[in-house]
PDB file of C-alpha atoms in Angstrom:
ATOM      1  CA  UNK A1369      33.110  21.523 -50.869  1.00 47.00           C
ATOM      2  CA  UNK A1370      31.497  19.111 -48.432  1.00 51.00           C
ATOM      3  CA  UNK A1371      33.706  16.588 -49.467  1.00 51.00           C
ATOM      4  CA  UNK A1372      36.716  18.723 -48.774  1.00 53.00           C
ATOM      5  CA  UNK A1373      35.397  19.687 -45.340  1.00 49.00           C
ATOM      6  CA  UNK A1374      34.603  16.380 -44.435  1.00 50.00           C
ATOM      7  CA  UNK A1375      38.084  15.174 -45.195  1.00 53.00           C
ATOM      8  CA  UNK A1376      39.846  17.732 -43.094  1.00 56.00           C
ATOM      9  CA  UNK A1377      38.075  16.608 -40.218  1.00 55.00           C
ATOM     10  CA  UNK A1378      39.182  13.347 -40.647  1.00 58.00           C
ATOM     11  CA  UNK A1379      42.741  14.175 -40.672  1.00 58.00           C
ATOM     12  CA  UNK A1380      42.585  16.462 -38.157  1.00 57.00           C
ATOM     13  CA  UNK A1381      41.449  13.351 -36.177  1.00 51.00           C
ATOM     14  CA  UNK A1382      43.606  11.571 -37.239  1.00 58.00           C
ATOM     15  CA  UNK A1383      46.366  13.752 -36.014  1.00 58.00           C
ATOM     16  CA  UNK A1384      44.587  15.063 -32.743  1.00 59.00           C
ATOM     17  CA  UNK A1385      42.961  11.667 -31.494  1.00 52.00           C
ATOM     18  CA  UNK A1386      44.461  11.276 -28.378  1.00 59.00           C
ATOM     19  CA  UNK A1387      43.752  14.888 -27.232  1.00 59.00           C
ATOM     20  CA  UNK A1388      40.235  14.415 -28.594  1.00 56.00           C
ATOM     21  CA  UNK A1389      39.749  11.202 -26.678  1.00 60.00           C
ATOM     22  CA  UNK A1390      41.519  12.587 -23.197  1.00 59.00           C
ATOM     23  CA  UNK A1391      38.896  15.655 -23.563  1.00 61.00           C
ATOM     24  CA  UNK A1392      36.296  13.061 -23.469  1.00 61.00           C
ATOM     25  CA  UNK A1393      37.734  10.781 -20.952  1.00 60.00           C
ATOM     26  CA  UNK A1394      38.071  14.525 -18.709  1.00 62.00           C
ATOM     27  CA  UNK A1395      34.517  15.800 -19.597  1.00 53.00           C
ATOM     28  CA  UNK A1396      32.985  12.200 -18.544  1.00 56.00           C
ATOM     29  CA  UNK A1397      34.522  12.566 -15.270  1.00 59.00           C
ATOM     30  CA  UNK A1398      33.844  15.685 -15.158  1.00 52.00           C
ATOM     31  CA  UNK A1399      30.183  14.759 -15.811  1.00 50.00           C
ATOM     32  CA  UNK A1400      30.375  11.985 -13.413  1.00 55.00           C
ATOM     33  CA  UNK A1401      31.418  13.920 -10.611  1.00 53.00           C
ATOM     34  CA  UNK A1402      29.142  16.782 -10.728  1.00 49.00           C
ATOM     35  CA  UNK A1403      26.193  14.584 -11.106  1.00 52.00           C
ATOM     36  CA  UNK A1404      27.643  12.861  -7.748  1.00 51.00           C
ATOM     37  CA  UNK A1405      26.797  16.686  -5.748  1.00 54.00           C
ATOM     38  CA  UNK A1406      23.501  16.843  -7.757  1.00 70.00           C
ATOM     39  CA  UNK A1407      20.194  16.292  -5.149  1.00 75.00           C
ATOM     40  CA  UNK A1408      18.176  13.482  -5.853  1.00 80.00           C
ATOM     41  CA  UNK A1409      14.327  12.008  -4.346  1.00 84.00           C
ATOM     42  CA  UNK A1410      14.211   8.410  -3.474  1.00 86.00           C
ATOM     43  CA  UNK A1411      11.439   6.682  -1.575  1.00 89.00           C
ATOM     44  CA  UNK A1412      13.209   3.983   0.667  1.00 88.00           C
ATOM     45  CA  UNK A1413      11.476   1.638   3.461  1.00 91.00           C
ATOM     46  CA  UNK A1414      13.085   2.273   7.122  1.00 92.00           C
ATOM     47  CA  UNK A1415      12.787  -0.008  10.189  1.00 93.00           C
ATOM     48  CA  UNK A1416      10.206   1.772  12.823  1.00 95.00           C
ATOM     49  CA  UNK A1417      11.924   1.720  16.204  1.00 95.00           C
ATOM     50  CA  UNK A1418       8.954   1.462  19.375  1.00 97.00           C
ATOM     51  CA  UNK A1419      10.123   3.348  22.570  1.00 96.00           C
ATOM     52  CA  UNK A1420       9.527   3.962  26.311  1.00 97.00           C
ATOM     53  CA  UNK A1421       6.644   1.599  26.549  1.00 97.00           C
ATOM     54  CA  UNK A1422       5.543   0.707  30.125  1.00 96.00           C
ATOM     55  CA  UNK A1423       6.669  -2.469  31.552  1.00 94.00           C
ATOM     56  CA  UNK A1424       3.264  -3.546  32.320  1.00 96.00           C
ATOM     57  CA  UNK A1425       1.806  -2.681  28.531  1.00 97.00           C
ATOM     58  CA  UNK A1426       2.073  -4.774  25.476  1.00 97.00           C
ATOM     59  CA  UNK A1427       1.897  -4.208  21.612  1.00 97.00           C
ATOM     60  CA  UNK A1428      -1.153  -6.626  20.450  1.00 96.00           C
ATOM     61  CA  UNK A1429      -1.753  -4.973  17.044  1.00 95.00           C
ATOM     62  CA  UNK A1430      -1.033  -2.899  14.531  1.00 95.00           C
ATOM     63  CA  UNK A1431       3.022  -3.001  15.059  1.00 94.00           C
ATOM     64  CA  UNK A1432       4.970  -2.378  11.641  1.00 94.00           C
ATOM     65  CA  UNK A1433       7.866  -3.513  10.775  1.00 94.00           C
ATOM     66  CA  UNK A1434       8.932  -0.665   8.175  1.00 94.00           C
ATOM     67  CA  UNK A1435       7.487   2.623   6.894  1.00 94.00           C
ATOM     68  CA  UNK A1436       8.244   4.527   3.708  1.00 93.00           C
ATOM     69  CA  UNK A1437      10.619   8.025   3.572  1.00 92.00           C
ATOM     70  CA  UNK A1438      11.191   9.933   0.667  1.00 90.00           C
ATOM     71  CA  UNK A1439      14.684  11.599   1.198  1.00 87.00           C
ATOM     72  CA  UNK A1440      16.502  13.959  -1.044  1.00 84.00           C
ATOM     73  CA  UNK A1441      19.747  14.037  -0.837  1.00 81.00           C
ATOM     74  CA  UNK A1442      22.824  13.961  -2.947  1.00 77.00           C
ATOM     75  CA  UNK A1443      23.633  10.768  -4.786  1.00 75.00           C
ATOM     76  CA  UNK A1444      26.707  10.101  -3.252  1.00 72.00           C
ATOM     77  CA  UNK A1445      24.238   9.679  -0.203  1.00 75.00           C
ATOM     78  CA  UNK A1446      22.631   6.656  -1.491  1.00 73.00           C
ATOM     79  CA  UNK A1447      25.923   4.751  -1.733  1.00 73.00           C
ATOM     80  CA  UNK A1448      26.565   4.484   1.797  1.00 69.00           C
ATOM     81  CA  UNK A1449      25.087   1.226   2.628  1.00 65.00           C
ATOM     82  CA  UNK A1450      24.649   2.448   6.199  1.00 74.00           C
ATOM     83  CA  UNK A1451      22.531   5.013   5.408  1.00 73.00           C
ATOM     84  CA  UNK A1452      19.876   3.454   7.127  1.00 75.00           C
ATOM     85  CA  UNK A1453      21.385   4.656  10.232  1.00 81.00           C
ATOM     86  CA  UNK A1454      21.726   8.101  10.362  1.00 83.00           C
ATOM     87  CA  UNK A1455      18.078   8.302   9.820  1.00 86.00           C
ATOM     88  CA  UNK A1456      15.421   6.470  12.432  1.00 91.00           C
ATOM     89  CA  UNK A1457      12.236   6.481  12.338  1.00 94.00           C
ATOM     90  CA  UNK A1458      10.847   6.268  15.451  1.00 96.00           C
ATOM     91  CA  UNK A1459       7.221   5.832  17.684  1.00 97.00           C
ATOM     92  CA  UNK A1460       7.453   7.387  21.575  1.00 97.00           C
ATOM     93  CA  UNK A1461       5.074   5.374  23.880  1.00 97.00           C
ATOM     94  CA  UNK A1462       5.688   6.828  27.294  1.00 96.00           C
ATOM     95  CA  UNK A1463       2.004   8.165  26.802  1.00 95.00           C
ATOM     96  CA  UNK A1464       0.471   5.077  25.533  1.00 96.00           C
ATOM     97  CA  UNK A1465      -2.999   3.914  26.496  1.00 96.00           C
ATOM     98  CA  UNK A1466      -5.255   0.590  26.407  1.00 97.00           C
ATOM     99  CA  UNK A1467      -7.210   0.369  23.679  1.00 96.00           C
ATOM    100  CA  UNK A1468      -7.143   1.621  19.999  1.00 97.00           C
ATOM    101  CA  UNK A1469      -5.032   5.078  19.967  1.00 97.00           C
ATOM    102  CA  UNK A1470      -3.124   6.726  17.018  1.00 97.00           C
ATOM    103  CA  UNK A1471       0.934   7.475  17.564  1.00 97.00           C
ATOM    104  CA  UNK A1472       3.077  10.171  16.341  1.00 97.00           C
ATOM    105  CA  UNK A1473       6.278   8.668  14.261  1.00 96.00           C
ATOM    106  CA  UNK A1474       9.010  11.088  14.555  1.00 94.00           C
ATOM    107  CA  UNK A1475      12.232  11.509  12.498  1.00 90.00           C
ATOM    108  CA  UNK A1476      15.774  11.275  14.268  1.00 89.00           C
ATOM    109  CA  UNK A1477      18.617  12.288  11.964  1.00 84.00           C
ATOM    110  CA  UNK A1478      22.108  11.246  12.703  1.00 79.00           C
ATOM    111  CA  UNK A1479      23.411  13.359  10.117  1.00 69.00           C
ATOM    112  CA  UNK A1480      23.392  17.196   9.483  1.00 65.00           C
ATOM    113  CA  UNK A1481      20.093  18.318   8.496  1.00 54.00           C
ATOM    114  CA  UNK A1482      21.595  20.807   5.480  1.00 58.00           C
ATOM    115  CA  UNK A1483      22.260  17.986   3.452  1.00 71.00           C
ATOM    116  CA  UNK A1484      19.585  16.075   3.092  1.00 78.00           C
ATOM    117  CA  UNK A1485      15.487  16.424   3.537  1.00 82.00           C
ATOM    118  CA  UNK A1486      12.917  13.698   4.706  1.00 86.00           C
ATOM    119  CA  UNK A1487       9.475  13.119   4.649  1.00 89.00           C
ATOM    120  CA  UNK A1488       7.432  10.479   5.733  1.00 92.00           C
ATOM    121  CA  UNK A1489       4.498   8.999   3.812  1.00 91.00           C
ATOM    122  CA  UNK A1490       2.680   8.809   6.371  1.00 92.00           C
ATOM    123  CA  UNK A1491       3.380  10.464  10.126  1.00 92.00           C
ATOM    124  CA  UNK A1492       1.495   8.168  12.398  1.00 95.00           C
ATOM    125  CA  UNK A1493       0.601   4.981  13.154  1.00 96.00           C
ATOM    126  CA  UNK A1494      -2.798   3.189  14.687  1.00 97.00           C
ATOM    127  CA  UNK A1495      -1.672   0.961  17.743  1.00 97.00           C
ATOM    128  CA  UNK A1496      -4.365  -1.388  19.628  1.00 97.00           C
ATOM    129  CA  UNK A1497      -2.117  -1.818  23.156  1.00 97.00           C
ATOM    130  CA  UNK A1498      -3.296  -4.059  26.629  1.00 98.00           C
ATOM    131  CA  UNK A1499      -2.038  -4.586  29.869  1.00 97.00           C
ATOM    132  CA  UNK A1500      -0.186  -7.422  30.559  1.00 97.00           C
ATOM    133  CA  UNK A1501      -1.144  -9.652  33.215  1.00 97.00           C
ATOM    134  CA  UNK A1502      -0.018 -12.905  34.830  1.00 97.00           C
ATOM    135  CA  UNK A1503      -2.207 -16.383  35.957  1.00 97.00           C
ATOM    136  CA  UNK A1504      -1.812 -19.660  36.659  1.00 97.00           C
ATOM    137  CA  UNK A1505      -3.410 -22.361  34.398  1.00 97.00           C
ATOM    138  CA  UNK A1506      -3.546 -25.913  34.667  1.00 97.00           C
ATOM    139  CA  UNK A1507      -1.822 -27.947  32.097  1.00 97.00           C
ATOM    140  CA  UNK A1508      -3.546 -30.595  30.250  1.00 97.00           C
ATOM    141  CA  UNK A1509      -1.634 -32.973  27.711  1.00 96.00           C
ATOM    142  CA  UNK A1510      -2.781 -33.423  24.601  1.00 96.00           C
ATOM    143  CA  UNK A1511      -2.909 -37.493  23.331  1.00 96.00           C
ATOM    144  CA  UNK A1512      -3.874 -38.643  20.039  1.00 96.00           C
ATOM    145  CA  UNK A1513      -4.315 -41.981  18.829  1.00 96.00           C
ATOM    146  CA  UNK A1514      -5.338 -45.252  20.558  1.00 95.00           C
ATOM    147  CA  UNK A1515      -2.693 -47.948  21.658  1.00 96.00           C
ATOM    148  CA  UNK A1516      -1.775 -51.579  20.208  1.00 95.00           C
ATOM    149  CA  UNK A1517      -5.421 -53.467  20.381  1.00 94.00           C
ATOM    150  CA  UNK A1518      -5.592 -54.837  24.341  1.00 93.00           C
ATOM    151  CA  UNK A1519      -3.834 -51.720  25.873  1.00 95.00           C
ATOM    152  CA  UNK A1520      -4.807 -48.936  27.315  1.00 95.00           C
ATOM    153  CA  UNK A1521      -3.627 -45.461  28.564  1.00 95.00           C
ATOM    154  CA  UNK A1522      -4.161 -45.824  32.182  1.00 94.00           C
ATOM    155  CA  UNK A1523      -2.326 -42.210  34.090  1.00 95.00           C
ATOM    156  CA  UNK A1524      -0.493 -39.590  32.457  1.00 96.00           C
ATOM    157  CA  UNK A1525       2.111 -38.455  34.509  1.00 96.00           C
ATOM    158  CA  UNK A1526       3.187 -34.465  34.679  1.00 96.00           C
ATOM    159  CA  UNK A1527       6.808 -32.833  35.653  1.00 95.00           C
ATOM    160  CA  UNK A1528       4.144 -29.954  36.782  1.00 95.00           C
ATOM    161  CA  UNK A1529       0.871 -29.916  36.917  1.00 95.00           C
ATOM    162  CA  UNK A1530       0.398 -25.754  36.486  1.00 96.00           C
ATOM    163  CA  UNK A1531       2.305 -22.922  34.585  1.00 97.00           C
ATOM    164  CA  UNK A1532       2.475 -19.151  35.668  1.00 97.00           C
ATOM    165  CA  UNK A1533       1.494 -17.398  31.741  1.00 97.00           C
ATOM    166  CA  UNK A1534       1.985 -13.769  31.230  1.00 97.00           C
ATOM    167  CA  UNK A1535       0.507 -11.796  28.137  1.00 97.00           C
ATOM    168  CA  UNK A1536      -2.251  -9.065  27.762  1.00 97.00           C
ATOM    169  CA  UNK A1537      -5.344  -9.359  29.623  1.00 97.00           C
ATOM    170  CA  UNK A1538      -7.819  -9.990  26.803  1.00 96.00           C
ATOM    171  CA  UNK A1539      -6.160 -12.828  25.677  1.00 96.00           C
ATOM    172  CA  UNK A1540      -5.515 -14.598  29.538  1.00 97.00           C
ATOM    173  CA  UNK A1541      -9.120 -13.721  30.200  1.00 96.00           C
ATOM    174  CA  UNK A1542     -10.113 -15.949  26.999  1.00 95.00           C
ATOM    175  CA  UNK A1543      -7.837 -19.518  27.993  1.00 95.00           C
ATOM    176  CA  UNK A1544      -9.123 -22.081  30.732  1.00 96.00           C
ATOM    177  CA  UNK A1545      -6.076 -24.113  30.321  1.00 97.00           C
ATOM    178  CA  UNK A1546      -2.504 -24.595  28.557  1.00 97.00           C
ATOM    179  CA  UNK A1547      -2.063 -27.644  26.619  1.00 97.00           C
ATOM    180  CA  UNK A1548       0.710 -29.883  25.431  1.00 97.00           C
ATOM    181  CA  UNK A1549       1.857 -30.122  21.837  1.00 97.00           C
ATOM    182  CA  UNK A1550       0.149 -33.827  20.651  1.00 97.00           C
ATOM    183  CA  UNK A1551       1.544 -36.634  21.666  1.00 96.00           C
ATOM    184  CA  UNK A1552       0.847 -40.135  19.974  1.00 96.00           C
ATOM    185  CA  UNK A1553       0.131 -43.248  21.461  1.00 96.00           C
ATOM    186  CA  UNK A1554      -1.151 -44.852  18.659  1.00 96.00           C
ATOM    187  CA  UNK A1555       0.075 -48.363  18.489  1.00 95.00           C
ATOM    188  CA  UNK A1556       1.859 -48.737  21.514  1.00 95.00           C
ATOM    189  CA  UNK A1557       2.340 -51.014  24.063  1.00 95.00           C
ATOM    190  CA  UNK A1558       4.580 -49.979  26.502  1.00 94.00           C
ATOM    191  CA  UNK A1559       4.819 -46.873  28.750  1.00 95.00           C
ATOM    192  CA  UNK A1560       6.595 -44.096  27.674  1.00 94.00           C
ATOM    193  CA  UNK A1561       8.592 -41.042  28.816  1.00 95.00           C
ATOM    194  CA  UNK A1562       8.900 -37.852  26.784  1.00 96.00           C
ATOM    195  CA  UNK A1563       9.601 -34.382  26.811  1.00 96.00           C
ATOM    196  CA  UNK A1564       6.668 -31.948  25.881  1.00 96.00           C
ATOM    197  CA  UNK A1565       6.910 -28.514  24.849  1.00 97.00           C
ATOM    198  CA  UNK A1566       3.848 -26.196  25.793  1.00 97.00           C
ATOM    199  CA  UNK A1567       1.792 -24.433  23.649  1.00 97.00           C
ATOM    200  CA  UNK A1568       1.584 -20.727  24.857  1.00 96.00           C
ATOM    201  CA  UNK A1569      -0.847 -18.737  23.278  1.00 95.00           C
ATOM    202  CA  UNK A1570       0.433 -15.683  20.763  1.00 92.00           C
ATOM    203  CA  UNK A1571       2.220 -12.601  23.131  1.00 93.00           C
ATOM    204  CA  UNK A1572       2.234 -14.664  25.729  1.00 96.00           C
ATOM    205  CA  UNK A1573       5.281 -15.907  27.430  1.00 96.00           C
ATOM    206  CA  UNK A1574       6.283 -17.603  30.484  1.00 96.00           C
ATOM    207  CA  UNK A1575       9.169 -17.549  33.168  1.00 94.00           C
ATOM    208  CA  UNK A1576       8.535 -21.090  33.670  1.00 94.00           C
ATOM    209  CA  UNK A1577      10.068 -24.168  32.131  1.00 94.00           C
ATOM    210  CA  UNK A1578       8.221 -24.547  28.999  1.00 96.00           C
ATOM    211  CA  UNK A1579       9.531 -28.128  28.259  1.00 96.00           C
ATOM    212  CA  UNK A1580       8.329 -30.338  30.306  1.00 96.00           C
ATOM    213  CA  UNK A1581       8.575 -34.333  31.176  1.00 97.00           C
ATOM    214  CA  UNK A1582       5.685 -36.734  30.587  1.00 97.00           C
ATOM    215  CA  UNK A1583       4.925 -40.008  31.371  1.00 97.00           C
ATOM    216  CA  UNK A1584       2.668 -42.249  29.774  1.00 97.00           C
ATOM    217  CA  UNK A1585       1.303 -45.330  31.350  1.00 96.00           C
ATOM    218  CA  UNK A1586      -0.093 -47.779  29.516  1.00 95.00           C
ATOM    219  CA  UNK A1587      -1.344 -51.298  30.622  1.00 94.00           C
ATOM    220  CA  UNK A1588      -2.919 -54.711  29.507  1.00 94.00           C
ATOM    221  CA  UNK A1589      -6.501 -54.179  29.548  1.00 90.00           C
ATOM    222  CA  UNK A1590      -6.196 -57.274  31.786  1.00 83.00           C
ATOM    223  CA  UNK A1591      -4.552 -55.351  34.051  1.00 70.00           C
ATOM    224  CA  UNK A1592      -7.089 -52.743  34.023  1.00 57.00           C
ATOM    225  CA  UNK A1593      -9.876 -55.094  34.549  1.00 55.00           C
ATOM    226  CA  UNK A1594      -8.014 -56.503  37.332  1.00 55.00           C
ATOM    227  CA  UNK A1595      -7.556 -53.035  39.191  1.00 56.00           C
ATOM    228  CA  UNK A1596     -11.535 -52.585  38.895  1.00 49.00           C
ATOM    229  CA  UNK A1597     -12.285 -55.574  40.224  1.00 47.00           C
ATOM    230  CA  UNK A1598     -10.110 -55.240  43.341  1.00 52.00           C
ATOM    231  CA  UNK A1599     -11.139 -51.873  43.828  1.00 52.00           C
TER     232      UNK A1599
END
């Protein structure tokens, strides 16, 4: 009897394949595109954006770059590569302070709020800020090495001999002076001329020309020896 029944069913197949296998190819869309409207909850990292802080403050620590959302949304939601867009997460600083203070993130949506939900992980963030203040500091190269055995390094020669530096107070209050990237002498016996960039210390920045000529003199230690005596 099984046999029988099993038999019918494969020439019923047999004769009704293609309807059997369009039904399938229908209910797979069909499948496909209601699973598209279906909600689904995805944790995704966002860029933080940092807002209406005062000219004269400055970010020393604690700034991140990204913070994690879980948003529900239908799938179809997920495939826009822009997605990233329409939702912002985003720190206000118009009330920001010196010192160690905790900041709100807030949520901007930039896409109607009945089709999707968010929810950040976490919904502030611990910001250390300073003023930022400006000072002149002398600038001293930086040589290394000793030149070709008779020779000397007699005057080092400056474009300019000081640099205006502005960056938060604690960290201009801690620097006497800026100084040159190294420069090597080591071997020489000729004077030289060279362009120098400045090293500024981290969140600080200058208006200034940070590049910066430099002439080396070096001399015959007969020469030297010479310039003594006279003098």
């Amino acid at each position: 009897m099984n046999f029988l029944v099993f038999k019918k069913i494969i020439i019923n197949f047999k004769n009704e394949w293609k309807k059997i296998l369009a039904s399938l190819v229908i209910a797979l869309i069909f499948w496909y595109s209601i699973s598209k409207f279906e909600y689904v909850e995805k944790k995704v990292y966002l860029p933080i954006l940092y807002r209406n802080l005062s000219s004269n403050l400055i970010i020393v620590e604690g700034m991140e770059t990204n913070t994690a959302v879980i948003i529900k949304a239908k799938e179809d939601f997920f495939d826009n590569q822009n997605y990233t867009n329409l939702i912002k997460p985003i720190v206000y600083l118009e009330n920001a302070k010196i010192g160690i203070n905790s900041y709100p993130i807030d949520i901007i949506l930039n896409t109607p709020v009945q089709d999707i939900s968010v929810k950040l992980q976490k919904d502030e963030i611990k910001l250390v800020i300073d003023e930022l203040v400006s000072k002149d500091f002398e600038i001293k190269p930086n040589i290394t090495g000793i030149p070709l055995r008779g020779y000397f390094v007699d005057d080092l020669i400056l474009e300019t001999q000081k640099i205006k530096i502005i960056g938060p107070k604690k960290v201009i209050n801690s620097i006497d002076f800026i100084q040159t990237e190294p420069v090597s002498v080591d071997g020489l016996n000729l004077s030289l001329i060279t362009n120098i960039n400045l090293l500024l210390p981290h969140y600080c920045y200058s208006l200034d020309k940070t590049n910066i000529s430099l002439e080396i003199k070096i001399l015959p230690l007969s020469s030297g020896l010479d310039k003594f005596i006279t003098n």
